[in-house]
PDB file of C-alpha atoms and ligand atoms in Angstrom:
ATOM      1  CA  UNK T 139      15.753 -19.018   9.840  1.00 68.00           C
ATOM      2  CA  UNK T 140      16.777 -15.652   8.970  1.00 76.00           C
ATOM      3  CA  UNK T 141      14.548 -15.207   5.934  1.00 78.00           C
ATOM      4  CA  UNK T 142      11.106 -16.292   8.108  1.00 82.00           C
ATOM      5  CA  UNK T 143      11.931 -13.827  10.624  1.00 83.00           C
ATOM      6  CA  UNK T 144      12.567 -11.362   8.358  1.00 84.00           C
ATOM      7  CA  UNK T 145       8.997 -12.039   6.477  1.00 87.00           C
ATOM      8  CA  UNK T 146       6.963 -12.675   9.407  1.00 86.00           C
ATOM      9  CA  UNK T 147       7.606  -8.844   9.713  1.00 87.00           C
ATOM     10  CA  UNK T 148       5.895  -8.646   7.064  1.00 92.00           C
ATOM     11  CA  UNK T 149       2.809  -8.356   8.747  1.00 92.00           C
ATOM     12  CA  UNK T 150       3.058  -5.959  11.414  1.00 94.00           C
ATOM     13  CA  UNK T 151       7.148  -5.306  11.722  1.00 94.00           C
ATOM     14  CA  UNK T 152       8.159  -4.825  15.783  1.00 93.00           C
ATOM     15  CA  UNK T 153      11.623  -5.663  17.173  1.00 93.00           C
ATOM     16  CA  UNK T 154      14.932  -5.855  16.045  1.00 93.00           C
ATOM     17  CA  UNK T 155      13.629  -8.487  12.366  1.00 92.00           C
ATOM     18  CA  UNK T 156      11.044  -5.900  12.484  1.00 94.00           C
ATOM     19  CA  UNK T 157      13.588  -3.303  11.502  1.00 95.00           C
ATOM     20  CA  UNK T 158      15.252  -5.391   9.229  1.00 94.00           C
ATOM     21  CA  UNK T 159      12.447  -5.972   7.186  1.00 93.00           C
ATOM     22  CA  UNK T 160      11.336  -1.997   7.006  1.00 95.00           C
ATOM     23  CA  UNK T 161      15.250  -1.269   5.354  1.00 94.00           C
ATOM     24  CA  UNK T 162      14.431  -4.441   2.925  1.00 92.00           C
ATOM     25  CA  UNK T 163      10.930  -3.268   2.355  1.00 93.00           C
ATOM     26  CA  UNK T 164      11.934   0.306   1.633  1.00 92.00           C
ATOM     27  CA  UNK T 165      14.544  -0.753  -0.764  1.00 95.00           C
ATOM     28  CA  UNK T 166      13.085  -3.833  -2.137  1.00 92.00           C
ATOM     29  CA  UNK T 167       9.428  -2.216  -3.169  1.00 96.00           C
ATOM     30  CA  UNK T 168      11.237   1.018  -4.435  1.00 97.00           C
ATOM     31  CA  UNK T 169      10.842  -0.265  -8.534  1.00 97.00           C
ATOM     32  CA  UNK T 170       8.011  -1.888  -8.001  1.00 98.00           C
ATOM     33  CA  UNK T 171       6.452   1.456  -6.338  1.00 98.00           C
ATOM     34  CA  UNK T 172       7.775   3.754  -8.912  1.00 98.00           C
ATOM     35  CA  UNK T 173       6.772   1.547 -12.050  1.00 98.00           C
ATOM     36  CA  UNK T 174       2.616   1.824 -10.233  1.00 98.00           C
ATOM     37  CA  UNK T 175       3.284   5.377  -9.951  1.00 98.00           C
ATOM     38  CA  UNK T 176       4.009   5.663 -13.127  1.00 98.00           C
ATOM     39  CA  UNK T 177       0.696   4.713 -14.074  1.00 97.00           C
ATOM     40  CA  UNK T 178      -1.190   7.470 -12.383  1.00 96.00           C
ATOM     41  CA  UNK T 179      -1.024  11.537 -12.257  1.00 93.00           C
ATOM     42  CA  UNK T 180      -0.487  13.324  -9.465  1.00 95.00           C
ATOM     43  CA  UNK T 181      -2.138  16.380  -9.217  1.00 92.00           C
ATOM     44  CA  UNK T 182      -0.009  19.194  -8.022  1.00 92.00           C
ATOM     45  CA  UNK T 183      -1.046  20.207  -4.884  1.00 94.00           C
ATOM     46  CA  UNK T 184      -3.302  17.747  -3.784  1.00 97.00           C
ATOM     47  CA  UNK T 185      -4.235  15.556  -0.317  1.00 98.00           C
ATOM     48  CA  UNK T 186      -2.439  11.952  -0.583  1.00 98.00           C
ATOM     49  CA  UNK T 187      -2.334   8.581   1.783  1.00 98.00           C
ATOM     50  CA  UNK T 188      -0.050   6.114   1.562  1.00 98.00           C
ATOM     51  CA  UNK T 189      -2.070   3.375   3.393  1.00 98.00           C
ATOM     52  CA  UNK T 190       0.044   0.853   5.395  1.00 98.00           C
ATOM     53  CA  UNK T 191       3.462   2.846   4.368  1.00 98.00           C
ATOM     54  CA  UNK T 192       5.893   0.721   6.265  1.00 97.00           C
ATOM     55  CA  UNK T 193       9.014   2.671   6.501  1.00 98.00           C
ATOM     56  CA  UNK T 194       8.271   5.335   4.834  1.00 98.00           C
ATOM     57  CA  UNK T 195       9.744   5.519   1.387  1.00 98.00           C
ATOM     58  CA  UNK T 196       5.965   6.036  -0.479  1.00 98.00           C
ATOM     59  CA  UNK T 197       5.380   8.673   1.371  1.00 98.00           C
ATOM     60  CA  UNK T 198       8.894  10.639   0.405  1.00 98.00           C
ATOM     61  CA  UNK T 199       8.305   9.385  -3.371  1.00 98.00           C
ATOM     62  CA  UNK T 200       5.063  11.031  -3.151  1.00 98.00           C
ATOM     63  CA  UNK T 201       5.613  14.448  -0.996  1.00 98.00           C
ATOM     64  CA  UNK T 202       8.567  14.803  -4.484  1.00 97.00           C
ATOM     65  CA  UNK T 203       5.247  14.674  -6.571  1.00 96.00           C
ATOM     66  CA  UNK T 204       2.544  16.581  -4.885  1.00 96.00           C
ATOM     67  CA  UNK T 205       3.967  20.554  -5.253  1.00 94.00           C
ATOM     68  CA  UNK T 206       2.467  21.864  -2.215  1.00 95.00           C
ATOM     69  CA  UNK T 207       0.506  19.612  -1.166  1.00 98.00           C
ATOM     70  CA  UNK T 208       0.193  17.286   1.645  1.00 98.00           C
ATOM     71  CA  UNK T 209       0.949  13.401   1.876  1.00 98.00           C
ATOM     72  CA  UNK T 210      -0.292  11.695   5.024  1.00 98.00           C
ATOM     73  CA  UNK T 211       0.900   7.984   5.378  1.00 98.00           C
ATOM     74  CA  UNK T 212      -0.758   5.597   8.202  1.00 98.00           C
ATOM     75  CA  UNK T 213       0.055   2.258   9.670  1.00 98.00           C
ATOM     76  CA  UNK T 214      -1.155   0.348  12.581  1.00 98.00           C
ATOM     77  CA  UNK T 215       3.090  -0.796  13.145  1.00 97.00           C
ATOM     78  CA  UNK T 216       4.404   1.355  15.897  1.00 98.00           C
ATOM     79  CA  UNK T 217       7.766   0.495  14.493  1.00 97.00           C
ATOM     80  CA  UNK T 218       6.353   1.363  11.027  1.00 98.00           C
ATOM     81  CA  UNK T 219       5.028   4.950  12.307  1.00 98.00           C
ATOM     82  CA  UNK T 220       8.000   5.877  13.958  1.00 98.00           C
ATOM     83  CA  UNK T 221      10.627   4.764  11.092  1.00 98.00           C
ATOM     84  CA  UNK T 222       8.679   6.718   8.812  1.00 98.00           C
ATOM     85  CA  UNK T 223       8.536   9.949  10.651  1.00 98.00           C
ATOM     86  CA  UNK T 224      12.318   9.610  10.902  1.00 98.00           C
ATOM     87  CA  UNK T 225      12.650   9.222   7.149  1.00 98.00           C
ATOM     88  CA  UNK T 226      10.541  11.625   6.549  1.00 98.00           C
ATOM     89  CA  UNK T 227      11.700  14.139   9.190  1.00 98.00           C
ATOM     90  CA  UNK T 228      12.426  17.317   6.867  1.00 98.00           C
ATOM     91  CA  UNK T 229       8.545  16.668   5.144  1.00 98.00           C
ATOM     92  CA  UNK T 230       6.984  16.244   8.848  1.00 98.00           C
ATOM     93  CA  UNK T 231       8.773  19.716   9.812  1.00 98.00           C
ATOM     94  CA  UNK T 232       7.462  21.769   6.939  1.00 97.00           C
ATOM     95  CA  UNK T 233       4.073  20.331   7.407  1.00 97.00           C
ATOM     96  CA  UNK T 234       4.241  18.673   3.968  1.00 98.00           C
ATOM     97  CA  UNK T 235       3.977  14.920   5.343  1.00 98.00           C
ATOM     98  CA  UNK T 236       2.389  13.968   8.599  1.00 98.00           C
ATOM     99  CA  UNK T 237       2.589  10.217   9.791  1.00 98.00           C
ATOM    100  CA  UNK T 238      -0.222   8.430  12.176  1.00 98.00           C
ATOM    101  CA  UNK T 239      -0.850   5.536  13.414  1.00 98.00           C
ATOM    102  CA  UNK T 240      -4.156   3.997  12.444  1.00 98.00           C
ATOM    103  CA  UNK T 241      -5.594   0.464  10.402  1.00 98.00           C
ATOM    104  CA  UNK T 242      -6.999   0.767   7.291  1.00 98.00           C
ATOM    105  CA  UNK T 243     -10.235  -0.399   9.021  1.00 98.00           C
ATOM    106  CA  UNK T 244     -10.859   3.049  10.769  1.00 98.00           C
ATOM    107  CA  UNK T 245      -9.252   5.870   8.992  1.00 98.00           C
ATOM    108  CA  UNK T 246      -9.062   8.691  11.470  1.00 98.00           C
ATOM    109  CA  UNK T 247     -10.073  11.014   8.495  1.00 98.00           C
ATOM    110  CA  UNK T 248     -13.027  12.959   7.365  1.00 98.00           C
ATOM    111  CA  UNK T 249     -14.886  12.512   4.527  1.00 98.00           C
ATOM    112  CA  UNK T 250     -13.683  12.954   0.944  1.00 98.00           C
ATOM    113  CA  UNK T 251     -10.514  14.651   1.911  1.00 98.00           C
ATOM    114  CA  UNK T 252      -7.905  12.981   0.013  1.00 98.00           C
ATOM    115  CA  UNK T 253      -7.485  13.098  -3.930  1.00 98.00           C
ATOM    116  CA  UNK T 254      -5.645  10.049  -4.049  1.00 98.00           C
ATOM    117  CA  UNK T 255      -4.933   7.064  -2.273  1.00 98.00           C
ATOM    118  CA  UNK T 256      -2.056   4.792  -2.343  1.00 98.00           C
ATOM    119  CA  UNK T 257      -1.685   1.086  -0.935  1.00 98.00           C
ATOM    120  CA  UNK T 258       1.766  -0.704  -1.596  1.00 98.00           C
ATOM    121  CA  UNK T 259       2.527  -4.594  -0.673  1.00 98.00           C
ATOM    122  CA  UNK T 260      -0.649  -4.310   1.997  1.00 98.00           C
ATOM    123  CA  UNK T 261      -3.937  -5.717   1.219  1.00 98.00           C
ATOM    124  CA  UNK T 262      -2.759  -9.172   1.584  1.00 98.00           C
ATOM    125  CA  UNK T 263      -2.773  -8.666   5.564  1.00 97.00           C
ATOM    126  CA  UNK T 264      -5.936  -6.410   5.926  1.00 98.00           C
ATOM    127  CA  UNK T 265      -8.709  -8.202   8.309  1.00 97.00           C
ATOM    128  CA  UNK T 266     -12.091  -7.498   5.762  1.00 98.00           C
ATOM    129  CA  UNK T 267     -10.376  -6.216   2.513  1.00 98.00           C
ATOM    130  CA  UNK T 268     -13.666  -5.417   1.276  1.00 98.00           C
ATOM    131  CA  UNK T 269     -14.756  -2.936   4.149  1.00 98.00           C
ATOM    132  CA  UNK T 270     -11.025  -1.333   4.079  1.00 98.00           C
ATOM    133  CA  UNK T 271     -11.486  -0.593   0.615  1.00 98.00           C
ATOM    134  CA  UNK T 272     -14.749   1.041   1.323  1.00 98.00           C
ATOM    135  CA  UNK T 273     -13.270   2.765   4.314  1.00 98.00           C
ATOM    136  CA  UNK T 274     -10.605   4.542   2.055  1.00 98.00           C
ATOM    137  CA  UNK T 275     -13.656   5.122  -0.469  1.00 98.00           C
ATOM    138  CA  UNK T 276     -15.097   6.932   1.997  1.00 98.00           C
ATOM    139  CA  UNK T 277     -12.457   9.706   2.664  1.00 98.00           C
ATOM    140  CA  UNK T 278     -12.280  10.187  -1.349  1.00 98.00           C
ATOM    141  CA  UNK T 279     -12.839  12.698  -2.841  1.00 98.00           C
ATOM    142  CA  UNK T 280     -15.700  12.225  -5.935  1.00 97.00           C
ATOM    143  CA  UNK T 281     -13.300  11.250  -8.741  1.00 97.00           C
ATOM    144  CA  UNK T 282     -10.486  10.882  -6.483  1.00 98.00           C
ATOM    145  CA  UNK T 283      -8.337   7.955  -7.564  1.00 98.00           C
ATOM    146  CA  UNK T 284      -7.155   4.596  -5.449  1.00 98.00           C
ATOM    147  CA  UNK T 285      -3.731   3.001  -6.307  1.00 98.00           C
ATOM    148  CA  UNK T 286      -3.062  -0.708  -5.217  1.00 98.00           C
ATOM    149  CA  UNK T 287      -0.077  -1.685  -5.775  1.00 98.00           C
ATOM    150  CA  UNK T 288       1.286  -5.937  -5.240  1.00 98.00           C
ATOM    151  CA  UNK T 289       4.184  -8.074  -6.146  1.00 97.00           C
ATOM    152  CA  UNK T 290       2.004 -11.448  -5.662  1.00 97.00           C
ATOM    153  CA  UNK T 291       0.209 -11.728  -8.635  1.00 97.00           C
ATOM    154  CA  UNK T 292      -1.028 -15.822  -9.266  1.00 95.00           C
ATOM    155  CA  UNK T 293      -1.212 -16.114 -12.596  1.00 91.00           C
ATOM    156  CA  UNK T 294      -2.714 -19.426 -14.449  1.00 89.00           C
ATOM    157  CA  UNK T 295       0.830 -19.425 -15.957  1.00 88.00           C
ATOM    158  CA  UNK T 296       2.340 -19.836 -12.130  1.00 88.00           C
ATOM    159  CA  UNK T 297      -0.273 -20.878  -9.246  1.00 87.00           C
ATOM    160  CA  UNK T 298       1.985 -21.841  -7.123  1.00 92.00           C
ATOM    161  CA  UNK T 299       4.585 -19.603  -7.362  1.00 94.00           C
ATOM    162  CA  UNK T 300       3.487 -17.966  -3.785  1.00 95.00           C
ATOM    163  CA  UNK T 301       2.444 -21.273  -2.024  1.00 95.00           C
ATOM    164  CA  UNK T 302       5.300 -20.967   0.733  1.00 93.00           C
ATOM    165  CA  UNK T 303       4.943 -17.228   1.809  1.00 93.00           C
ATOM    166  CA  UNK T 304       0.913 -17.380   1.572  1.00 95.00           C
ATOM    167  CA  UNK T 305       1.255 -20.723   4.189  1.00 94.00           C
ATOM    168  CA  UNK T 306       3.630 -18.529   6.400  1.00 92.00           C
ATOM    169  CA  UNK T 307       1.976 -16.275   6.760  1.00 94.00           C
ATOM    170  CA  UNK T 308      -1.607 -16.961   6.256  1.00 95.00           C
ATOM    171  CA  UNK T 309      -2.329 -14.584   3.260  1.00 97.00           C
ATOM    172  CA  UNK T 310      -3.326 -14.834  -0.100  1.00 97.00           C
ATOM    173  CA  UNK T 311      -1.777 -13.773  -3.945  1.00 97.00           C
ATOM    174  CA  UNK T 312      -4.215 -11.838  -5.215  1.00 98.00           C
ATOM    175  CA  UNK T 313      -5.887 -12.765  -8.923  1.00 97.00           C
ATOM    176  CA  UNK T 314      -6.311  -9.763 -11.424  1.00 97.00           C
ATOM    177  CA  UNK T 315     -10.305 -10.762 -11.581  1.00 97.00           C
ATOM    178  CA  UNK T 316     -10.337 -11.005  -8.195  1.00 98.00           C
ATOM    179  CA  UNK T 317      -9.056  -7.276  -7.684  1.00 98.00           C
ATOM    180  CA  UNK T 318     -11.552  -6.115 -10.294  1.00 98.00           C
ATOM    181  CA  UNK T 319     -14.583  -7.436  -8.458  1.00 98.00           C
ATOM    182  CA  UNK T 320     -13.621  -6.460  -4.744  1.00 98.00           C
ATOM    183  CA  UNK T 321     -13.003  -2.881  -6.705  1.00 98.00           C
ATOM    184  CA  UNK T 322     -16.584  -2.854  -8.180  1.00 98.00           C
ATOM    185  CA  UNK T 323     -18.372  -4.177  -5.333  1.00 98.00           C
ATOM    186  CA  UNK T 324     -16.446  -1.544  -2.848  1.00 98.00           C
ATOM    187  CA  UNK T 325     -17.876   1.230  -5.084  1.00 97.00           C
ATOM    188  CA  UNK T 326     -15.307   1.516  -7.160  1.00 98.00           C
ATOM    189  CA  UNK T 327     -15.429   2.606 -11.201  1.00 98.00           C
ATOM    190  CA  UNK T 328     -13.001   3.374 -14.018  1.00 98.00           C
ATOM    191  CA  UNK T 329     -10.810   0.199 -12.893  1.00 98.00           C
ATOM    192  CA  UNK T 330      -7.603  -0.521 -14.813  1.00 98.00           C
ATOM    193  CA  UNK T 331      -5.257  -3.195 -14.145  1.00 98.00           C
ATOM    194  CA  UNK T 332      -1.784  -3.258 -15.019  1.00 98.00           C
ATOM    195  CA  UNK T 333       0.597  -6.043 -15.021  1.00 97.00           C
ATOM    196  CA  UNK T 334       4.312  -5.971 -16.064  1.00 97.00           C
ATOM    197  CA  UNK T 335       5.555  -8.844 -18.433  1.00 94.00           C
ATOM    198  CA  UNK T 336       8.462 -10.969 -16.775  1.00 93.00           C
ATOM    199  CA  UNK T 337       7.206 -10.136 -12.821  1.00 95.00           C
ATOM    200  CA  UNK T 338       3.639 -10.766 -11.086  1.00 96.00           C
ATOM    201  CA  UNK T 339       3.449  -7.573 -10.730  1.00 98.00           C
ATOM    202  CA  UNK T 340       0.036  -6.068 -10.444  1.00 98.00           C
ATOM    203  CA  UNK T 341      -1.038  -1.719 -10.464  1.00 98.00           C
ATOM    204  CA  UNK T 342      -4.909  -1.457  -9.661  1.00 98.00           C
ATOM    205  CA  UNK T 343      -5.939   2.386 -10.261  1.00 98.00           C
ATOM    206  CA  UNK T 344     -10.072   2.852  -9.634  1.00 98.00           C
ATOM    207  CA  UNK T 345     -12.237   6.391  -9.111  1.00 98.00           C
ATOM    208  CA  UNK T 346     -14.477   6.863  -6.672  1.00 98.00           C
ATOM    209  CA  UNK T 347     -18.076   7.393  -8.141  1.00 89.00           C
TER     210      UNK T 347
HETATM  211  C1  SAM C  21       4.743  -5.685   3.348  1.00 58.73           C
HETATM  212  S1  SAM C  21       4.622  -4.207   4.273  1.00 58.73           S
HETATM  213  C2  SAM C  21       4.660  -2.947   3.007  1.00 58.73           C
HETATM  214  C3  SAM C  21       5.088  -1.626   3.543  1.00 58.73           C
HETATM  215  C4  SAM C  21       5.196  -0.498   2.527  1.00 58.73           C
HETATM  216  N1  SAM C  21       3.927  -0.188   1.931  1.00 58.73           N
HETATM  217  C5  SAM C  21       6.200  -0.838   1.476  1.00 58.73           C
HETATM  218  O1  SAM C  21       5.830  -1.005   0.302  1.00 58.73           O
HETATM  219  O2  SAM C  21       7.394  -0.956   1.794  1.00 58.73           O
HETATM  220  C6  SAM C  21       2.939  -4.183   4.810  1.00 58.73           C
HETATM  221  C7  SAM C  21       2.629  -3.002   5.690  1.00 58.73           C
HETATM  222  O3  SAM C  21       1.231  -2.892   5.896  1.00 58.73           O
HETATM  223  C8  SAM C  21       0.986  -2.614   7.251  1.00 58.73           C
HETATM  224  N2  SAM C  21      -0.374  -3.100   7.559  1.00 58.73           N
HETATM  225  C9  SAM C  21      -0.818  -4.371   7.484  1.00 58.73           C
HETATM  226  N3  SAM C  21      -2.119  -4.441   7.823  1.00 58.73           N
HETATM  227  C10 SAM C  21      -2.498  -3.181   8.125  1.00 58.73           C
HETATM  228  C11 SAM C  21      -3.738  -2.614   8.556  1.00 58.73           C
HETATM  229  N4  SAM C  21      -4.818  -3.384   8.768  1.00 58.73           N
HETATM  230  N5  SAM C  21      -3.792  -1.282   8.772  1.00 58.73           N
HETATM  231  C12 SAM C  21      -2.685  -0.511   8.581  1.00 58.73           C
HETATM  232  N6  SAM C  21      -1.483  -0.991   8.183  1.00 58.73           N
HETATM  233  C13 SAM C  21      -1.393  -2.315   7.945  1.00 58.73           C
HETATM  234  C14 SAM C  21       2.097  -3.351   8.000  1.00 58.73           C
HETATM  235  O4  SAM C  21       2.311  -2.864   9.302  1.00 58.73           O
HETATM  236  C15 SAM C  21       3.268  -3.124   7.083  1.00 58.73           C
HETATM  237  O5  SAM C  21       3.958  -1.926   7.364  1.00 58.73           O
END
């Protein structure tokens, strides 16, 4: 009872399981996170989003990367927005972080603004994964870099392994192939895909053209 509360806020958290699940997200995801950034540089001083960024913890990870820059995280969870401005309080102050609320289906962004883009543990619940991909194309800089980070890999080795939490909650794992082709088709180029042996973990790092 407990544990499908807790990942029916997966989704969209709100309410008191809501919170629950933003502490368990922000410490659960932490290795995970740091073993996809691991994959990709940072350049000092650059324009970052952390796109669906829960409760927060991407966005401090990253604003301890970026020098001076500036890392802007988004999420269309009140809850979400509002746990990560409190995490990130000192960051929102000194106008290195800045926290909206938004979908990843209308970024309220300009153009080819941002030099990177991060997405951790949120594609599964996007609406049209293919237009939110091109969405965060759009406010990419040429050459700038799009980081997709999941824990539900289905592997031929384990095709099951996610049957119960896809039927809860009406996603899907995600395939390696799969992520390479929605990459390529969304305008993507440059695609590598990492996995990690022993987990279903999956890093997806493409350019924009
Ligand atoms: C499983 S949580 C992961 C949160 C965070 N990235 C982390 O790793 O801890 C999924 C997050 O994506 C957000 N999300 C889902 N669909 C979204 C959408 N269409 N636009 C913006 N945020 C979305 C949810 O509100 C939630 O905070």
């Amino acid at each position: 009872m407990k544990y499908h509360k807790l990942t029916e806020n997966a989704a969209k958290p709100s309410g008191f399981w809501g919170k629950m699940m933003i502490k368990a997200m922000n410490k659960g995801h932490s290795s995970l996170t740091d073993w996809g950034l691991s994959y990709i540089d940072i350049p000092l001083n650059s324009t970052l989003l952390d796109v669906g960024c829960g409760g927060g913890r991407t966005v401090s990870k990253l604003c301890r990367m970026v020098g001076n820059g500036k890392v802007y995280g988004i999420d269309y969870s009140e809850l979400c927005v509002s746990k990560s401005k409190k995490l990130n309080q000192k960051n929102i102050l000194c106008s290195k972080a800045d926290i909206i609320k938004a979908s990843v289906s209308l970024l309220p962004f300009d153009d080819e603004k941002f030099d990177v883009v991060t997405a951790v543990e949120t594609y599964y619940f996007w609406p049209d994964k293919l237009e939110g991909l091109k969405e965060i194309n759009r406010i990419l800089k040429h050459g700038g870099k799009i980081l997709l980070i999941f824990e539900m890999l289905k592997t031929d080795d384990n095709p099951n392994k996610w049957k119960p939490i896809e039927k809860r909650l009406n996603i899907s794992a995600v395939t390696k192939d799969e992520i390479g082709e929605i990459l390529l088709r969304a305008g993507y180029q440059n695609i590598q895909l990492h996995t990690k042996d022993g987990t279903s973990w999956l890093c997806a790092i493409a350019e924009k053209e």
